[in-house]
Tab-separated table of C-alpha atoms in Angstrom:
chain	number	residue	atom	x	y	z
D	39	UNK	CA	49.606	-39.770	100.518
D	40	UNK	CA	50.117	-40.282	104.593
D	41	UNK	CA	46.873	-42.510	104.732
D	42	UNK	CA	48.546	-44.980	102.620
D	43	UNK	CA	51.207	-45.029	105.004
D	44	UNK	CA	48.991	-45.679	108.043
D	45	UNK	CA	46.563	-48.370	105.537
D	46	UNK	CA	50.252	-50.438	105.416
D	47	UNK	CA	51.435	-50.113	109.235
D	48	UNK	CA	47.228	-51.061	110.181
D	49	UNK	CA	47.756	-53.612	107.655
D	50	UNK	CA	51.075	-55.113	108.815
D	51	UNK	CA	49.771	-55.016	113.237
D	52	UNK	CA	46.107	-56.221	112.294
D	53	UNK	CA	47.455	-59.474	109.748
D	54	UNK	CA	50.110	-60.434	112.267
D	55	UNK	CA	47.531	-60.162	115.361
D	56	UNK	CA	45.189	-62.058	113.047
D	57	UNK	CA	47.877	-64.906	112.419
D	58	UNK	CA	48.305	-64.802	115.825
D	59	UNK	CA	44.542	-65.448	116.938
D	60	UNK	CA	43.633	-67.642	114.206
D	61	UNK	CA	46.218	-70.046	114.304
D	62	UNK	CA	43.912	-72.703	115.947
D	63	UNK	CA	41.544	-72.178	113.217
D	64	UNK	CA	44.457	-72.324	110.438
D	65	UNK	CA	45.040	-75.555	112.138
D	66	UNK	CA	41.447	-77.147	112.036
D	67	UNK	CA	41.417	-76.250	108.590
D	68	UNK	CA	44.284	-77.783	107.145
D	69	UNK	CA	43.443	-80.761	108.969
D	70	UNK	CA	40.664	-80.795	107.453
D	71	UNK	CA	41.846	-79.934	103.773
D	72	UNK	CA	44.195	-82.869	103.839
D	73	UNK	CA	41.414	-85.404	104.958
D	74	UNK	CA	39.109	-84.664	102.724
D	75	UNK	CA	41.036	-84.441	99.337
D	76	UNK	CA	45.409	-85.264	97.341
D	77	UNK	CA	46.718	-82.025	96.982
D	78	UNK	CA	48.415	-78.940	98.644
D	79	UNK	CA	46.116	-76.979	101.385
D	80	UNK	CA	46.721	-73.717	99.717
D	81	UNK	CA	45.995	-72.621	96.944
D	82	UNK	CA	48.591	-70.115	95.130
D	83	UNK	CA	47.044	-68.160	91.498
D	84	UNK	CA	48.391	-65.053	89.865
D	85	UNK	CA	47.027	-61.819	90.305
D	86	UNK	CA	47.134	-57.813	89.784
D	87	UNK	CA	47.739	-55.811	91.871
D	88	UNK	CA	48.459	-52.164	92.793
D	89	UNK	CA	49.679	-50.542	89.850
D	90	UNK	CA	49.271	-53.582	88.139
D	91	UNK	CA	52.099	-55.114	89.438
D	92	UNK	CA	52.264	-59.393	89.444
D	93	UNK	CA	51.727	-61.394	93.203
D	94	UNK	CA	50.576	-64.639	93.990
D	95	UNK	CA	47.300	-64.779	96.047
D	96	UNK	CA	47.423	-67.504	98.234
D	97	UNK	CA	43.671	-69.155	99.488
D	98	UNK	CA	43.050	-72.462	101.135
D	99	UNK	CA	42.167	-75.183	98.362
D	100	UNK	CA	38.371	-75.807	97.617
D	101	UNK	CA	38.472	-77.764	94.593
D	102	UNK	CA	40.123	-80.569	93.196
D	103	UNK	CA	43.615	-80.261	91.875
D	104	UNK	CA	42.705	-81.073	88.658
D	105	UNK	CA	40.195	-78.530	87.918
D	106	UNK	CA	41.209	-76.548	85.006
D	107	UNK	CA	43.672	-73.555	85.878
D	108	UNK	CA	42.959	-69.873	85.989
D	109	UNK	CA	39.218	-69.998	84.756
D	110	UNK	CA	36.570	-68.225	87.271
D	111	UNK	CA	34.504	-70.665	88.410
D	112	UNK	CA	31.021	-68.998	86.925
D	113	UNK	CA	32.818	-70.323	83.735
D	114	UNK	CA	33.162	-73.836	84.450
D	115	UNK	CA	29.776	-76.130	83.503
D	116	UNK	CA	29.561	-78.166	86.615
D	117	UNK	CA	31.543	-76.379	89.146
D	118	UNK	CA	29.925	-78.202	92.029
D	119	UNK	CA	32.111	-81.512	90.412
D	120	UNK	CA	35.150	-79.815	91.028
D	121	UNK	CA	34.344	-78.187	94.528
D	122	UNK	CA	35.196	-80.815	97.151
D	123	UNK	CA	32.834	-81.454	100.778
D	124	UNK	CA	35.364	-78.810	102.764
D	125	UNK	CA	35.631	-76.959	100.092
D	126	UNK	CA	31.919	-76.027	99.936
D	127	UNK	CA	31.763	-75.040	103.634
D	128	UNK	CA	35.013	-72.956	103.414
D	129	UNK	CA	33.447	-70.973	100.373
D	130	UNK	CA	30.144	-70.687	102.189
D	131	UNK	CA	31.862	-68.961	104.953
D	132	UNK	CA	35.145	-67.249	102.693
D	133	UNK	CA	36.960	-69.225	104.932
D	134	UNK	CA	39.315	-70.550	102.364
D	135	UNK	CA	40.232	-66.057	102.254
D	136	UNK	CA	42.114	-66.673	105.668
D	137	UNK	CA	45.279	-67.513	103.877
D	138	UNK	CA	45.446	-63.305	102.375
D	139	UNK	CA	46.010	-62.287	106.087
D	140	UNK	CA	49.985	-63.870	104.543
D	141	UNK	CA	49.735	-61.773	100.777
D	142	UNK	CA	48.303	-58.374	103.837
D	143	UNK	CA	51.371	-59.244	105.583
D	144	UNK	CA	53.454	-59.342	103.266
D	145	UNK	CA	52.665	-56.156	101.264
D	146	UNK	CA	50.933	-57.905	98.252
D	147	UNK	CA	47.492	-56.669	99.914
D	148	UNK	CA	45.658	-53.817	102.168
D	149	UNK	CA	42.590	-55.398	104.173
D	150	UNK	CA	40.249	-53.388	101.923
D	151	UNK	CA	40.850	-52.043	98.440
D	152	UNK	CA	39.714	-53.362	95.284
D	153	UNK	CA	39.790	-56.957	94.594
D	154	UNK	CA	43.042	-57.972	92.655
D	155	UNK	CA	42.009	-59.063	89.228
D	156	UNK	CA	43.151	-62.381	87.443
D	157	UNK	CA	46.061	-61.802	85.547
D	158	UNK	CA	44.175	-62.597	82.434
D	159	UNK	CA	41.130	-60.442	83.091
D	160	UNK	CA	42.123	-57.909	80.567
D	161	UNK	CA	38.681	-56.676	80.412
D	162	UNK	CA	38.066	-55.895	84.256
D	163	UNK	CA	42.171	-54.284	84.276
D	164	UNK	CA	40.963	-52.417	81.236
D	165	UNK	CA	37.871	-51.058	82.568
D	166	UNK	CA	39.370	-50.005	86.110
D	167	UNK	CA	42.074	-47.888	84.371
D	168	UNK	CA	40.131	-45.644	83.486
D	169	UNK	CA	38.613	-44.919	87.179
D	170	UNK	CA	42.150	-45.104	88.777
D	171	UNK	CA	41.906	-47.981	90.040
D	172	UNK	CA	44.655	-50.297	89.287
D	173	UNK	CA	46.534	-47.137	91.444
D	174	UNK	CA	45.280	-48.134	94.625
D	175	UNK	CA	46.506	-51.234	97.071
D	176	UNK	CA	44.082	-54.066	96.415
D	177	UNK	CA	42.538	-55.380	99.274
D	178	UNK	CA	40.942	-58.582	100.685
D	179	UNK	CA	37.407	-57.064	100.535
D	180	UNK	CA	35.996	-53.444	98.751
D	181	UNK	CA	33.183	-51.356	98.054
D	182	UNK	CA	32.289	-54.178	95.433
D	183	UNK	CA	32.485	-56.889	97.393
D	184	UNK	CA	29.752	-55.328	99.991
D	185	UNK	CA	27.818	-53.796	96.704
D	186	UNK	CA	26.978	-57.060	95.502
D	187	UNK	CA	30.043	-59.231	94.880
D	188	UNK	CA	29.540	-61.326	92.177
D	189	UNK	CA	26.662	-60.550	90.881
D	190	UNK	CA	28.417	-57.130	90.078
D	191	UNK	CA	28.970	-56.087	85.495
D	192	UNK	CA	32.449	-55.202	84.895
D	193	UNK	CA	32.032	-51.865	84.278
D	194	UNK	CA	29.608	-51.218	86.904
D	195	UNK	CA	31.997	-53.195	89.446
D	196	UNK	CA	35.142	-51.048	88.126
D	197	UNK	CA	33.377	-47.963	88.778
D	198	UNK	CA	33.018	-49.086	92.040
D	199	UNK	CA	36.500	-49.767	92.820
D	200	UNK	CA	37.280	-46.378	90.587
D	201	UNK	CA	34.777	-44.598	93.948
D	202	UNK	CA	36.607	-46.233	96.249
D	203	UNK	CA	40.030	-44.853	94.864
D	204	UNK	CA	38.880	-41.820	94.713
D	205	UNK	CA	37.255	-41.429	98.719
D	206	UNK	CA	40.149	-44.257	99.956
D	207	UNK	CA	40.602	-43.011	103.690
D	208	UNK	CA	40.023	-44.577	107.218
D	209	UNK	CA	36.246	-43.983	107.327
D	210	UNK	CA	35.495	-46.149	103.875
D	211	UNK	CA	37.733	-48.602	105.395
D	212	UNK	CA	35.942	-48.776	108.329
D	213	UNK	CA	32.499	-48.886	106.359
D	214	UNK	CA	33.937	-51.906	104.015
D	215	UNK	CA	34.880	-53.851	106.469
D	216	UNK	CA	32.037	-53.856	109.089
D	217	UNK	CA	29.816	-54.370	106.221
D	218	UNK	CA	31.566	-57.390	105.113
D	219	UNK	CA	31.438	-59.055	108.123
D	220	UNK	CA	27.349	-58.321	107.557
D	221	UNK	CA	27.180	-59.745	103.915
D	222	UNK	CA	30.007	-63.094	104.684
D	223	UNK	CA	27.468	-63.016	107.273
D	224	UNK	CA	24.303	-63.862	104.796
D	225	UNK	CA	26.468	-65.268	102.555
D	226	UNK	CA	25.569	-62.595	99.986
D	227	UNK	CA	26.699	-62.128	96.391
D	228	UNK	CA	27.887	-65.610	95.881
D	229	UNK	CA	27.200	-67.291	92.768
D	230	UNK	CA	28.624	-70.504	91.778
D	231	UNK	CA	28.071	-71.679	88.044
D	232	UNK	CA	28.351	-70.259	84.641
D	233	UNK	CA	27.412	-67.072	83.708
D	234	UNK	CA	27.928	-64.428	80.940
D	235	UNK	CA	29.477	-61.150	81.126
D	236	UNK	CA	29.655	-61.163	84.497
D	237	UNK	CA	32.883	-60.622	86.697
D	238	UNK	CA	33.278	-62.635	89.755
D	239	UNK	CA	35.391	-63.120	92.464
D	240	UNK	CA	35.183	-66.777	93.262
D	241	UNK	CA	37.751	-67.619	91.405
D	242	UNK	CA	38.783	-71.296	90.705
D	243	UNK	CA	40.526	-72.077	94.132
């Protein structure tokens, strides 16, 4: 598909520009994280990309280093006890996602696409297979993220990801990107804490 080549080109240009422009913000956040708690600045986690290829997603670390690994935040009994003070701010503002600009530049992700599932979120991966959502580049944000984020059930989220896969194009990407900005500003759809039968994107980080 010709658009996928354009999508990759735009991803390289925009991510490189973002890294340069946001470098002062990166520096400030790095200092804040180091002063707030022990451990690395970045958090790496195995995720599922296009064609179910595994890669390591990057985030600013928002939780203590002794937090249970590969556990969605909603499955922790008391997630607040694991989240650092700086981490609370980063999560609320979604600034913890900024290092994924590096993933976009490397080609692991795109700016817009289905959010990459954890390697062990087998139910979500299986549901996405039904709609062809595993066959397109994963993204920093996507149709599901502007439609509810953490509040969505797995089957509905997979359907939205499938809808994106069918309608993938420049206009769809612009729509998702602009809607994401408003969603983040309003902190919509973010859920912290234990929930049943839900698929959250606020994964332990």
